[in-house]
PDB file of C-alpha atoms and ligand atoms in Angstrom:
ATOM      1  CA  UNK A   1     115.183  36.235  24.441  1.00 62.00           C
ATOM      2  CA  UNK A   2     112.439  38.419  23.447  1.00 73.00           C
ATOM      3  CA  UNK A   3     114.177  41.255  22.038  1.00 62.00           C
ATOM      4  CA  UNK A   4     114.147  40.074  18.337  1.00 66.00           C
ATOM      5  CA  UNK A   5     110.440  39.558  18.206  1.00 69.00           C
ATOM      6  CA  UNK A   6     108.196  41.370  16.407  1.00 75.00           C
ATOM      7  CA  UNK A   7     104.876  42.617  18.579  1.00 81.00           C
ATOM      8  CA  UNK A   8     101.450  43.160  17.142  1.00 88.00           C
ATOM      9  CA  UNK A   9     100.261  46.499  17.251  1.00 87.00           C
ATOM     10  CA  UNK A  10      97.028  45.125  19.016  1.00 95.00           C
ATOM     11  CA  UNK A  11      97.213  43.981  22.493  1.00 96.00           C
ATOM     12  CA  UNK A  12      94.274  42.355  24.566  1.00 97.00           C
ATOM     13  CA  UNK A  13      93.430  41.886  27.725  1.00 97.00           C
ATOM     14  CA  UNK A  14      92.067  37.842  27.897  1.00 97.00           C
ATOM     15  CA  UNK A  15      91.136  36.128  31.305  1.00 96.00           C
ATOM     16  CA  UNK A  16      92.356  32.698  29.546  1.00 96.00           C
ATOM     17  CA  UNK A  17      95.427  30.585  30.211  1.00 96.00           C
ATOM     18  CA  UNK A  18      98.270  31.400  27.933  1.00 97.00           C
ATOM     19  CA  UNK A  19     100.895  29.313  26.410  1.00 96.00           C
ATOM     20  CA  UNK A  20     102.700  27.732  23.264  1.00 97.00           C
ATOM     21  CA  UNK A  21      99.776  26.564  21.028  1.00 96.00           C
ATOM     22  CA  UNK A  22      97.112  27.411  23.721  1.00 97.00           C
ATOM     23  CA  UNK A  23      94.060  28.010  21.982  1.00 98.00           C
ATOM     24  CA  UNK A  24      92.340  31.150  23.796  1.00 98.00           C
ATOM     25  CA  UNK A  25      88.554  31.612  23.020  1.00 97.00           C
ATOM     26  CA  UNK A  26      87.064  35.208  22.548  1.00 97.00           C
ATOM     27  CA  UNK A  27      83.954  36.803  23.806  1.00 96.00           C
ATOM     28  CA  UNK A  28      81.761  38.472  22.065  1.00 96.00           C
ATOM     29  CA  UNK A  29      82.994  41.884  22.994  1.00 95.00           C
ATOM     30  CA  UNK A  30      86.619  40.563  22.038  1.00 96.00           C
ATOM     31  CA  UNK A  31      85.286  39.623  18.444  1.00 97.00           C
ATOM     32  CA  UNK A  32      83.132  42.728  17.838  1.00 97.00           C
ATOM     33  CA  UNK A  33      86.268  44.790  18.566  1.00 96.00           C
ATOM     34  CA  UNK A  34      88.866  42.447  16.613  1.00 97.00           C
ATOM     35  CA  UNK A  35      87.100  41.386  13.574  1.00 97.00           C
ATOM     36  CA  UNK A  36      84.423  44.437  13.355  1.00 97.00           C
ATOM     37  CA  UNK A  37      86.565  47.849  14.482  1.00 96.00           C
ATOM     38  CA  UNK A  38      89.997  46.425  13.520  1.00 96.00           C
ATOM     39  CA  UNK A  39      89.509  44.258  10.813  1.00 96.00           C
ATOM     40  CA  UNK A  40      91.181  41.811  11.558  1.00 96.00           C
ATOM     41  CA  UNK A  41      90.919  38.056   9.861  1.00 96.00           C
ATOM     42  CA  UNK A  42      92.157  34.743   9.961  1.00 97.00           C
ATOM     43  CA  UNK A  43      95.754  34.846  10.257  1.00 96.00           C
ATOM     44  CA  UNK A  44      96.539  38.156  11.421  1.00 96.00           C
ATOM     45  CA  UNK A  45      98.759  38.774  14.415  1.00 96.00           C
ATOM     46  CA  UNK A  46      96.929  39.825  18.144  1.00 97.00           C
ATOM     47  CA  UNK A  47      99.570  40.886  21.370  1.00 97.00           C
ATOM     48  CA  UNK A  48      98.150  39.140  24.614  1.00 98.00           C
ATOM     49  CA  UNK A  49      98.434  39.463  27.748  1.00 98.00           C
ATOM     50  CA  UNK A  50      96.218  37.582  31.091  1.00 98.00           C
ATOM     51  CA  UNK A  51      98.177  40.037  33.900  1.00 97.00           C
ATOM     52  CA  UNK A  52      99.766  36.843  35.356  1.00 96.00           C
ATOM     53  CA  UNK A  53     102.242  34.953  31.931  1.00 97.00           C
ATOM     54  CA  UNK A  54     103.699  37.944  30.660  1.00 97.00           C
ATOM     55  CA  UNK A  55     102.766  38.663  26.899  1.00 97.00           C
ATOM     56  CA  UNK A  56     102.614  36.317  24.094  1.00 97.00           C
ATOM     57  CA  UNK A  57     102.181  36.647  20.355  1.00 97.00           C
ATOM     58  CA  UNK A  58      99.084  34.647  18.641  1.00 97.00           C
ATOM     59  CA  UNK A  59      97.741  34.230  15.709  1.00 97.00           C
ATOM     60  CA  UNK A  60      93.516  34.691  14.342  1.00 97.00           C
ATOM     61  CA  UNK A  61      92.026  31.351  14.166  1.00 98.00           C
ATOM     62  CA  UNK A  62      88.617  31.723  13.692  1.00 97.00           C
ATOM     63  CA  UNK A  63      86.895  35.006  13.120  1.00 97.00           C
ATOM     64  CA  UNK A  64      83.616  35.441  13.262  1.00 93.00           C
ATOM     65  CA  UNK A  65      80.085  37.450  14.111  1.00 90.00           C
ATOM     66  CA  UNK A  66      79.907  36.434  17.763  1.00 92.00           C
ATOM     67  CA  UNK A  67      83.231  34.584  18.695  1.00 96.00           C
ATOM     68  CA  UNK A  68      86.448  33.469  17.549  1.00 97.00           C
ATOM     69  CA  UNK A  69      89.813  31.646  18.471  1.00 98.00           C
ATOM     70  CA  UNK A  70      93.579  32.572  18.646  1.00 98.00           C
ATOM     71  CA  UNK A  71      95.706  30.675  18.678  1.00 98.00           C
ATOM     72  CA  UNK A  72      99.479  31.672  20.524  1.00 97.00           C
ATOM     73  CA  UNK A  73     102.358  30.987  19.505  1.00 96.00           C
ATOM     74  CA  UNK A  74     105.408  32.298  21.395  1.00 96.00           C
ATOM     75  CA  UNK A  75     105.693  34.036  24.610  1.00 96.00           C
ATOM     76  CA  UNK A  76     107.027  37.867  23.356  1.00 95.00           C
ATOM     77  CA  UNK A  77     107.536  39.518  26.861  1.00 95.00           C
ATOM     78  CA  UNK A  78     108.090  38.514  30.365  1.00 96.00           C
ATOM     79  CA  UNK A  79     105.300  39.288  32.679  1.00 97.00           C
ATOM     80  CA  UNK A  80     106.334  42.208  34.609  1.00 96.00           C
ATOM     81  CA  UNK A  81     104.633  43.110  37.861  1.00 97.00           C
ATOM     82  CA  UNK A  82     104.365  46.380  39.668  1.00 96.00           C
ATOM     83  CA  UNK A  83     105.943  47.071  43.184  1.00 96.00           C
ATOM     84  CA  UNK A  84     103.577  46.426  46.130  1.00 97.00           C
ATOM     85  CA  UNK A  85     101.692  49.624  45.959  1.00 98.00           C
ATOM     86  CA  UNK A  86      97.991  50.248  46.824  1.00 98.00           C
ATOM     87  CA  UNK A  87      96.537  53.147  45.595  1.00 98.00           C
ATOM     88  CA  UNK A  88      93.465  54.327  47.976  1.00 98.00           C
ATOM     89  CA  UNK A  89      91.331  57.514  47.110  1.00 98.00           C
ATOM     90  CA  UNK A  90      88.261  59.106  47.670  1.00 97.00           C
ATOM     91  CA  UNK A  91      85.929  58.706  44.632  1.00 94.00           C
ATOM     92  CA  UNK A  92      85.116  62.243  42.881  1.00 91.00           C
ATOM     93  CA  UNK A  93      82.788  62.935  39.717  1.00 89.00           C
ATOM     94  CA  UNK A  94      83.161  59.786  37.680  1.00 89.00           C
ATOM     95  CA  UNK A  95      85.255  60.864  34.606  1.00 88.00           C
ATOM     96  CA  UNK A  96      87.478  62.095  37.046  1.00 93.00           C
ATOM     97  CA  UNK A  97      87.365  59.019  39.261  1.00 95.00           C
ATOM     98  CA  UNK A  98      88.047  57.051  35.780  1.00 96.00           C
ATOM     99  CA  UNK A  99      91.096  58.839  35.006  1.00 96.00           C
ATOM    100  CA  UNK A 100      92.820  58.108  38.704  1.00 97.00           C
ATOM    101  CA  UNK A 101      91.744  54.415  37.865  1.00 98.00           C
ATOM    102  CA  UNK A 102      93.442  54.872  34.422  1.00 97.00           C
ATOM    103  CA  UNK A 103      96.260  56.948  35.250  1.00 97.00           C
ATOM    104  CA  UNK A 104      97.226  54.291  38.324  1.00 98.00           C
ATOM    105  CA  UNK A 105      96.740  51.318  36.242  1.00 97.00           C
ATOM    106  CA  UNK A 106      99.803  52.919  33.943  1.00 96.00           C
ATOM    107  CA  UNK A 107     101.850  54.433  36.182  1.00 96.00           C
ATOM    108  CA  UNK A 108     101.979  51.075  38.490  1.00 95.00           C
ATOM    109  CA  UNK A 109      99.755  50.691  41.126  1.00 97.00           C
ATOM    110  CA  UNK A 110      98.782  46.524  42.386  1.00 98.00           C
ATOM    111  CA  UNK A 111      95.659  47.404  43.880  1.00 98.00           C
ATOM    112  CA  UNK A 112      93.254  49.803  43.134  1.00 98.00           C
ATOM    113  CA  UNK A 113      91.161  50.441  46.422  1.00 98.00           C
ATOM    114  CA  UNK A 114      88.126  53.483  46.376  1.00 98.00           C
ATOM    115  CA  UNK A 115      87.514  54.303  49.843  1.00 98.00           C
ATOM    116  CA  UNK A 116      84.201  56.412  51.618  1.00 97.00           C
ATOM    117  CA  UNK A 117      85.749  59.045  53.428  1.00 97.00           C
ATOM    118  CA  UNK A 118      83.591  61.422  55.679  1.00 97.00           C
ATOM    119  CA  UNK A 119      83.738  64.369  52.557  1.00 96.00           C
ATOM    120  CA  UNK A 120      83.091  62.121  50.052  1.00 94.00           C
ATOM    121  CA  UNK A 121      80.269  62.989  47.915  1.00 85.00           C
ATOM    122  CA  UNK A 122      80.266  59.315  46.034  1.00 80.00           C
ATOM    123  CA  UNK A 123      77.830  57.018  47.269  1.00 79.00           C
ATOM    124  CA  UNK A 124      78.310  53.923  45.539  1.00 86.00           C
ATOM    125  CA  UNK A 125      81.041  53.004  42.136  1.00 91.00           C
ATOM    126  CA  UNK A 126      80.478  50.725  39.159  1.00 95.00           C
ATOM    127  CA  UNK A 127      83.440  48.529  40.061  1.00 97.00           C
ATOM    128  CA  UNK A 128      83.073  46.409  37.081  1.00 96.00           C
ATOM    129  CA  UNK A 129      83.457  50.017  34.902  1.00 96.00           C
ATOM    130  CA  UNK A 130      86.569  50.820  36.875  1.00 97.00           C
ATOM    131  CA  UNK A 131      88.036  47.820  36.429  1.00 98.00           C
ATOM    132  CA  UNK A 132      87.679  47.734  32.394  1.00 97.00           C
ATOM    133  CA  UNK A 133      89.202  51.238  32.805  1.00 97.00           C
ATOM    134  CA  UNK A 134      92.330  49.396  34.424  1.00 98.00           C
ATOM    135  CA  UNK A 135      92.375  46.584  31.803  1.00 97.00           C
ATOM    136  CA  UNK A 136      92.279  49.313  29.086  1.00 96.00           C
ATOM    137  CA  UNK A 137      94.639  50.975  30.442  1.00 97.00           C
ATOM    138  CA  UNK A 138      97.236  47.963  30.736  1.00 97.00           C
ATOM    139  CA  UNK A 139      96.108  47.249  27.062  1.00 96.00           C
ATOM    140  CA  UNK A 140      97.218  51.093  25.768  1.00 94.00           C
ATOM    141  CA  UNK A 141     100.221  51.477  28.049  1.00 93.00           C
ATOM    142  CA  UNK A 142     101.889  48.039  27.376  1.00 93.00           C
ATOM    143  CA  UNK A 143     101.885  46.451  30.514  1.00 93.00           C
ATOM    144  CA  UNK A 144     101.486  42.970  31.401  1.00 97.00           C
ATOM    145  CA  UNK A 145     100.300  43.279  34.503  1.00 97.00           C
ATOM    146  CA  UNK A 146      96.237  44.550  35.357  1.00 98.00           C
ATOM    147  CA  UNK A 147      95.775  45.902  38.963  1.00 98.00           C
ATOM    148  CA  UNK A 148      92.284  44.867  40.842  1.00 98.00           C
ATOM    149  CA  UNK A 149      90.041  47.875  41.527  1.00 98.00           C
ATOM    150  CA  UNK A 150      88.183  46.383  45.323  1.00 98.00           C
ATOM    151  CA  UNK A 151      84.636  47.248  45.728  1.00 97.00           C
ATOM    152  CA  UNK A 152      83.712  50.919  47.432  1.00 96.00           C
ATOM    153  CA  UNK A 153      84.987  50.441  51.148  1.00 96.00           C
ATOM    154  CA  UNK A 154      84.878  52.371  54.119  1.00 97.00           C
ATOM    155  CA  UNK A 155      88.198  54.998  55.177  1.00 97.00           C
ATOM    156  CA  UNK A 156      87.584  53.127  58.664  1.00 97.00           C
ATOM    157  CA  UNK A 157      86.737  49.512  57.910  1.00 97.00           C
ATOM    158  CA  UNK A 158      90.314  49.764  55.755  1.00 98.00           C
ATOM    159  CA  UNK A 159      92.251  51.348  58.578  1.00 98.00           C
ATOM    160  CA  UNK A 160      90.485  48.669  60.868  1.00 97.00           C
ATOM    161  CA  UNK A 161      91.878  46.075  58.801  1.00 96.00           C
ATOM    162  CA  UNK A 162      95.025  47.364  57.982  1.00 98.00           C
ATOM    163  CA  UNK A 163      98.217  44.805  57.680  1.00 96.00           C
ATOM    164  CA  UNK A 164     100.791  45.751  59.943  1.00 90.00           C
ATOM    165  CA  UNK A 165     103.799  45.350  57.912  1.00 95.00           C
ATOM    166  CA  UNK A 166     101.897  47.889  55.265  1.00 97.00           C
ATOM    167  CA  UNK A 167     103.243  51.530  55.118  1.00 97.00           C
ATOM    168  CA  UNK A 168     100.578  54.452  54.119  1.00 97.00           C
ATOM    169  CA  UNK A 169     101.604  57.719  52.489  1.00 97.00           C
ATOM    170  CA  UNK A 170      99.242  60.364  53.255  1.00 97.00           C
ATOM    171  CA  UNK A 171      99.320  63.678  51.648  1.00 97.00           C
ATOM    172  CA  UNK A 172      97.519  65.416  53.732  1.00 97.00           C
ATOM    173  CA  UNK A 173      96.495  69.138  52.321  1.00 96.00           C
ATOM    174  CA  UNK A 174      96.934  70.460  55.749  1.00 96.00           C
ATOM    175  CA  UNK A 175     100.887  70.444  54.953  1.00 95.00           C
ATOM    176  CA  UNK A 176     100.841  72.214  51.782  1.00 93.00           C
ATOM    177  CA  UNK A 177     103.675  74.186  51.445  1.00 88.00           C
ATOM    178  CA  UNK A 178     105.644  72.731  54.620  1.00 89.00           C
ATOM    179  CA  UNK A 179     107.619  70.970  52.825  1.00 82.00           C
ATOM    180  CA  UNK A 180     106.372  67.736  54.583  1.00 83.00           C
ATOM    181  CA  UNK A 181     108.226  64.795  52.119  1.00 83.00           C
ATOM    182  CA  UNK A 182     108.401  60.779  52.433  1.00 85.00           C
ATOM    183  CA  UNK A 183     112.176  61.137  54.186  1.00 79.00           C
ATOM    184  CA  UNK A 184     114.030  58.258  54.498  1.00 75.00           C
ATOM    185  CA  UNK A 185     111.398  55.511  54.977  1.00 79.00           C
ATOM    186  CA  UNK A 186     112.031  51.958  54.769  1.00 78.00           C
ATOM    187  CA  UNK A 187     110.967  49.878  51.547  1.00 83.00           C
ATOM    188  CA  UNK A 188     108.708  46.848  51.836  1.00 90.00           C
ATOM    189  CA  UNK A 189     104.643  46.983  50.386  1.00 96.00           C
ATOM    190  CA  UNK A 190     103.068  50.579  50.121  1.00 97.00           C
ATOM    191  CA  UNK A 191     100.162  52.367  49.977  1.00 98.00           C
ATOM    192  CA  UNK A 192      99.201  55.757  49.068  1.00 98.00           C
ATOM    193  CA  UNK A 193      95.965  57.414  49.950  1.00 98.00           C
ATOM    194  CA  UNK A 194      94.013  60.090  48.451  1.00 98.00           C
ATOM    195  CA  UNK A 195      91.495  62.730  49.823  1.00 97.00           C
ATOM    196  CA  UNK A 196      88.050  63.571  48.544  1.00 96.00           C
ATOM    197  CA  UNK A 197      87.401  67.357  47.022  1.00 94.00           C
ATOM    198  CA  UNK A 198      86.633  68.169  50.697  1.00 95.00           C
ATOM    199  CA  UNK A 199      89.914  67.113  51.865  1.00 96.00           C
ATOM    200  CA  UNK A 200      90.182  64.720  55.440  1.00 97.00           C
ATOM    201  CA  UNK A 201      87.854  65.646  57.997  1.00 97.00           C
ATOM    202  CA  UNK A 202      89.578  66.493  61.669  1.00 97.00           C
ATOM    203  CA  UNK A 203      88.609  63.373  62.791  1.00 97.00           C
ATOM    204  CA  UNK A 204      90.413  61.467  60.054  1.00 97.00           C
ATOM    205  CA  UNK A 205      93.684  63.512  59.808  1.00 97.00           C
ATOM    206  CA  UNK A 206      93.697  63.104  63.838  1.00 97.00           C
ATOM    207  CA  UNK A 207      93.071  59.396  63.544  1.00 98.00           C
ATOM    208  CA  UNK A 208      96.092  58.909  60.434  1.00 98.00           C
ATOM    209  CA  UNK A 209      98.231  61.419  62.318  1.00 96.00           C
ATOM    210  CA  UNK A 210      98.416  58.841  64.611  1.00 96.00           C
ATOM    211  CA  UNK A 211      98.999  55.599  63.297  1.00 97.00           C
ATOM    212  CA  UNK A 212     102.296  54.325  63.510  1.00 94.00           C
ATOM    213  CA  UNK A 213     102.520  53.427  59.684  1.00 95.00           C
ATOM    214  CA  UNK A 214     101.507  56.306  58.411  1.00 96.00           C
ATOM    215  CA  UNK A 215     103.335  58.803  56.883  1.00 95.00           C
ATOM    216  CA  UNK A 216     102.143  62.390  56.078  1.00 95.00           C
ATOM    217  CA  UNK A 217     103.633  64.145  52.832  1.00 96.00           C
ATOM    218  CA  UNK A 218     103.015  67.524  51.209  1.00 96.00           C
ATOM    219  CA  UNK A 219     102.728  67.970  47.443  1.00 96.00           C
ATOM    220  CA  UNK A 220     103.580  71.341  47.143  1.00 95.00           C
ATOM    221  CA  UNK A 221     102.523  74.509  48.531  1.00 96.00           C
ATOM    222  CA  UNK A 222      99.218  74.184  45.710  1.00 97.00           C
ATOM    223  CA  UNK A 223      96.278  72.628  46.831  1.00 97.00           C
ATOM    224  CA  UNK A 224      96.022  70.023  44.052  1.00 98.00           C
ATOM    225  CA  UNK A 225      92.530  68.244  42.710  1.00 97.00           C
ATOM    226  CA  UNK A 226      92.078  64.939  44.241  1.00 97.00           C
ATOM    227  CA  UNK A 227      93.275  63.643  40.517  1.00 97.00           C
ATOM    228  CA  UNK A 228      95.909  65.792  40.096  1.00 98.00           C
ATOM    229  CA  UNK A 229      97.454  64.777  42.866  1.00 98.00           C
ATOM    230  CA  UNK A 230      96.909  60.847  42.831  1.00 98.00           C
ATOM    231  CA  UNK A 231      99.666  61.085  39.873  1.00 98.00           C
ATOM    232  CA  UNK A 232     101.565  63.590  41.704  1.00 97.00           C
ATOM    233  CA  UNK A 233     101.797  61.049  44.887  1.00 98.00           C
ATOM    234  CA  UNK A 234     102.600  58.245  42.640  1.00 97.00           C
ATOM    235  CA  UNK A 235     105.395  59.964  41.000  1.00 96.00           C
ATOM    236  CA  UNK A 236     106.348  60.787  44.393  1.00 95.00           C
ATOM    237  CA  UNK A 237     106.341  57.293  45.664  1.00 95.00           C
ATOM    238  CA  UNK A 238     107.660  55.656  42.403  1.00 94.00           C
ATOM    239  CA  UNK A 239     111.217  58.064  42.285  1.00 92.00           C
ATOM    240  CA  UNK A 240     111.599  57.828  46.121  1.00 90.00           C
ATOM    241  CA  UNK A 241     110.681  53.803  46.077  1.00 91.00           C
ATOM    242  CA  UNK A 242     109.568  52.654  43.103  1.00 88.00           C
ATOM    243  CA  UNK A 243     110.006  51.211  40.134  1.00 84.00           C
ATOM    244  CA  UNK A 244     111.066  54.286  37.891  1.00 84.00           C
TER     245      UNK A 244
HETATM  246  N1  SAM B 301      89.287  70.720  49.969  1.00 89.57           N
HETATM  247  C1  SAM B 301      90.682  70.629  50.382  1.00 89.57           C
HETATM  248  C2  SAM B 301      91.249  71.991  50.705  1.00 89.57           C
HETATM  249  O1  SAM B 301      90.821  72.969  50.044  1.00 89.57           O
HETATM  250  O2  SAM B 301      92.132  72.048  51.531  1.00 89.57           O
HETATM  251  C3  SAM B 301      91.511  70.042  49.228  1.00 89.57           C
HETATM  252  C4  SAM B 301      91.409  68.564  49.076  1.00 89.57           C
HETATM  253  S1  SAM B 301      92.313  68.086  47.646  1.00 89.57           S
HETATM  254  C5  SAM B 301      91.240  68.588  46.401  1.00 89.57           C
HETATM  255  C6  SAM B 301      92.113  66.318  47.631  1.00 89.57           C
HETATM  256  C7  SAM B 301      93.276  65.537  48.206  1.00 89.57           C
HETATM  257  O3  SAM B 301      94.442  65.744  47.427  1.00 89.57           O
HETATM  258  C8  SAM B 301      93.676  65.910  49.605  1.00 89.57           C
HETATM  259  O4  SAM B 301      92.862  65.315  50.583  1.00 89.57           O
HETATM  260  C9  SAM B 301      95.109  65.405  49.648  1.00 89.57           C
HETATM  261  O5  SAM B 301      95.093  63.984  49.834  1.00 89.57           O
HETATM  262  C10 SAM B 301      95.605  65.713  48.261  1.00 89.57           C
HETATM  263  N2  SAM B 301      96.300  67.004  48.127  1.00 89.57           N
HETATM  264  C11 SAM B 301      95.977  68.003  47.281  1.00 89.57           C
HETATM  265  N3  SAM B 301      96.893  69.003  47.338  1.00 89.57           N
HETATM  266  C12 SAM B 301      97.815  68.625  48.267  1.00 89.57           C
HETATM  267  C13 SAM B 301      99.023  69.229  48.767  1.00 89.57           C
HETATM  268  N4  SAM B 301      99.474  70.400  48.315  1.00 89.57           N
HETATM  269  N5  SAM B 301      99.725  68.566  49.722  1.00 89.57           N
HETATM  270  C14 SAM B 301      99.294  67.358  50.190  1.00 89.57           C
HETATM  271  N6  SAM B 301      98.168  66.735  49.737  1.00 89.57           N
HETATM  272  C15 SAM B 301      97.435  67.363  48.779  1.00 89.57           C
END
């Protein structure tokens, strides 16, 4: 149905309703970056997507300073969600910490979720700043669909609350080399968690070690950086039980 059409080079990210003849206002930011960086005018084609209606085709209506409209016209993509796969980590320096956001946004995570572990050194995040990351990373990759980034938690409040039916990949550094992998393990919603630069403290790995849903994984007999190996345990996850 949507093969034929043609898609506008520019795709954005709009927290609006979408639909046939749905008039979608823009922000200011929206404008500023349609009208002043990309020239666009009245007319021109814009790619949109909300994360929730797939992506639709729409047209410039009014272009101006401070605001505009578009105006859509046909739905150009079905909306495409990822698998049910958190991805927790530790938060590390913050360009690093944005590319785990970014990198997990593309290679299909549904929930972003930065967790306080006993070696991290992050105090607080700017989870407003992580979550454009995510949206700007759904814009660039082509996706559809925008994964939330969840405030700064606890390691133990998020274990405390954990839903049973949840699985949690662990690579733990401890197994490094031992050839520790995800085995035959059922299917069903996922999540993957990361360690800080420090690694898991004792008390942690003895705590994870012994909950029933977890399972611990080595990635190789390299101790990788805490980003590194966020898209190593995706790929991980996503050939054994994703969506790849
Ligand atoms: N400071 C730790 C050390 O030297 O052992 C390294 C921590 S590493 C930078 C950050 C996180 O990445 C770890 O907590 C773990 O979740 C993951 N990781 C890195 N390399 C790994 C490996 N070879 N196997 C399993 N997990 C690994």
């Amino acid at each position: 149905m949507f093969a034929s059409m043609k898609h506008a080079k520019i795709r954005l990210y709009v927290d609006q309703p979408l639909g046939v003849g749905q008039s979608v206002p823009l922000s200011q930011g929206q404008a500023r970056y349609l009208f002043a960086v990309m020239r666009l005018g009245v007319g021109n084609a814009v790619s949109l997507f909300n994360g929730r209606d797939g992506e639709w085709q729409a047209e410039v209506a009014e272009a101006g300073k401070r605001g505009g409209t578009l105006c859509c016209i046909a739905q150009s993509a079905a909306q495409q969600d990822p698998p049910d796969l958190w991805l927790l980590f530790a938060p590390i320096k913050k360009a690093r910490t944005d590319f785990i956001v970014e990198k997990a946004a593309e290679m299909g995570a549904a929930r972003i979720v930065p967790v306080q572990t006993d070696f991290t050194n992050a105090e607080r995040i700017r989870q407003d700043r992580l979550q454009a990351h995510a949206i700007e990373a759904a814009e660039q990759c082509g996706g559809t669909f925008v994964p939330e980034v969840t405030e700064l938690r606890t390691l133990t409040k998020v274990l405390d609350g954990w839903p049973s039916e949840r699985r949690l990949m662990m690579p733990d550094e401890s197994l490094a080399g031992k050839g520790a992998s995800l085995g035959a393990t059922p299917g069903g919603p996922w999540a993957i968690l990361i360690g800080p630069e420090g690694g898991f403290s004792e008390g942690e790995r003895a705590r994870l070690t012994g909950l029933p849903f977890v399972t611990r994984v080595s990635l190789g007999p390299r101790i990788l950086r805490a980003d590194t190996a966020a898209v190593a345990a995706m790929t991980l996850w996503h050939t054994a039980l994703g969506d790849w």
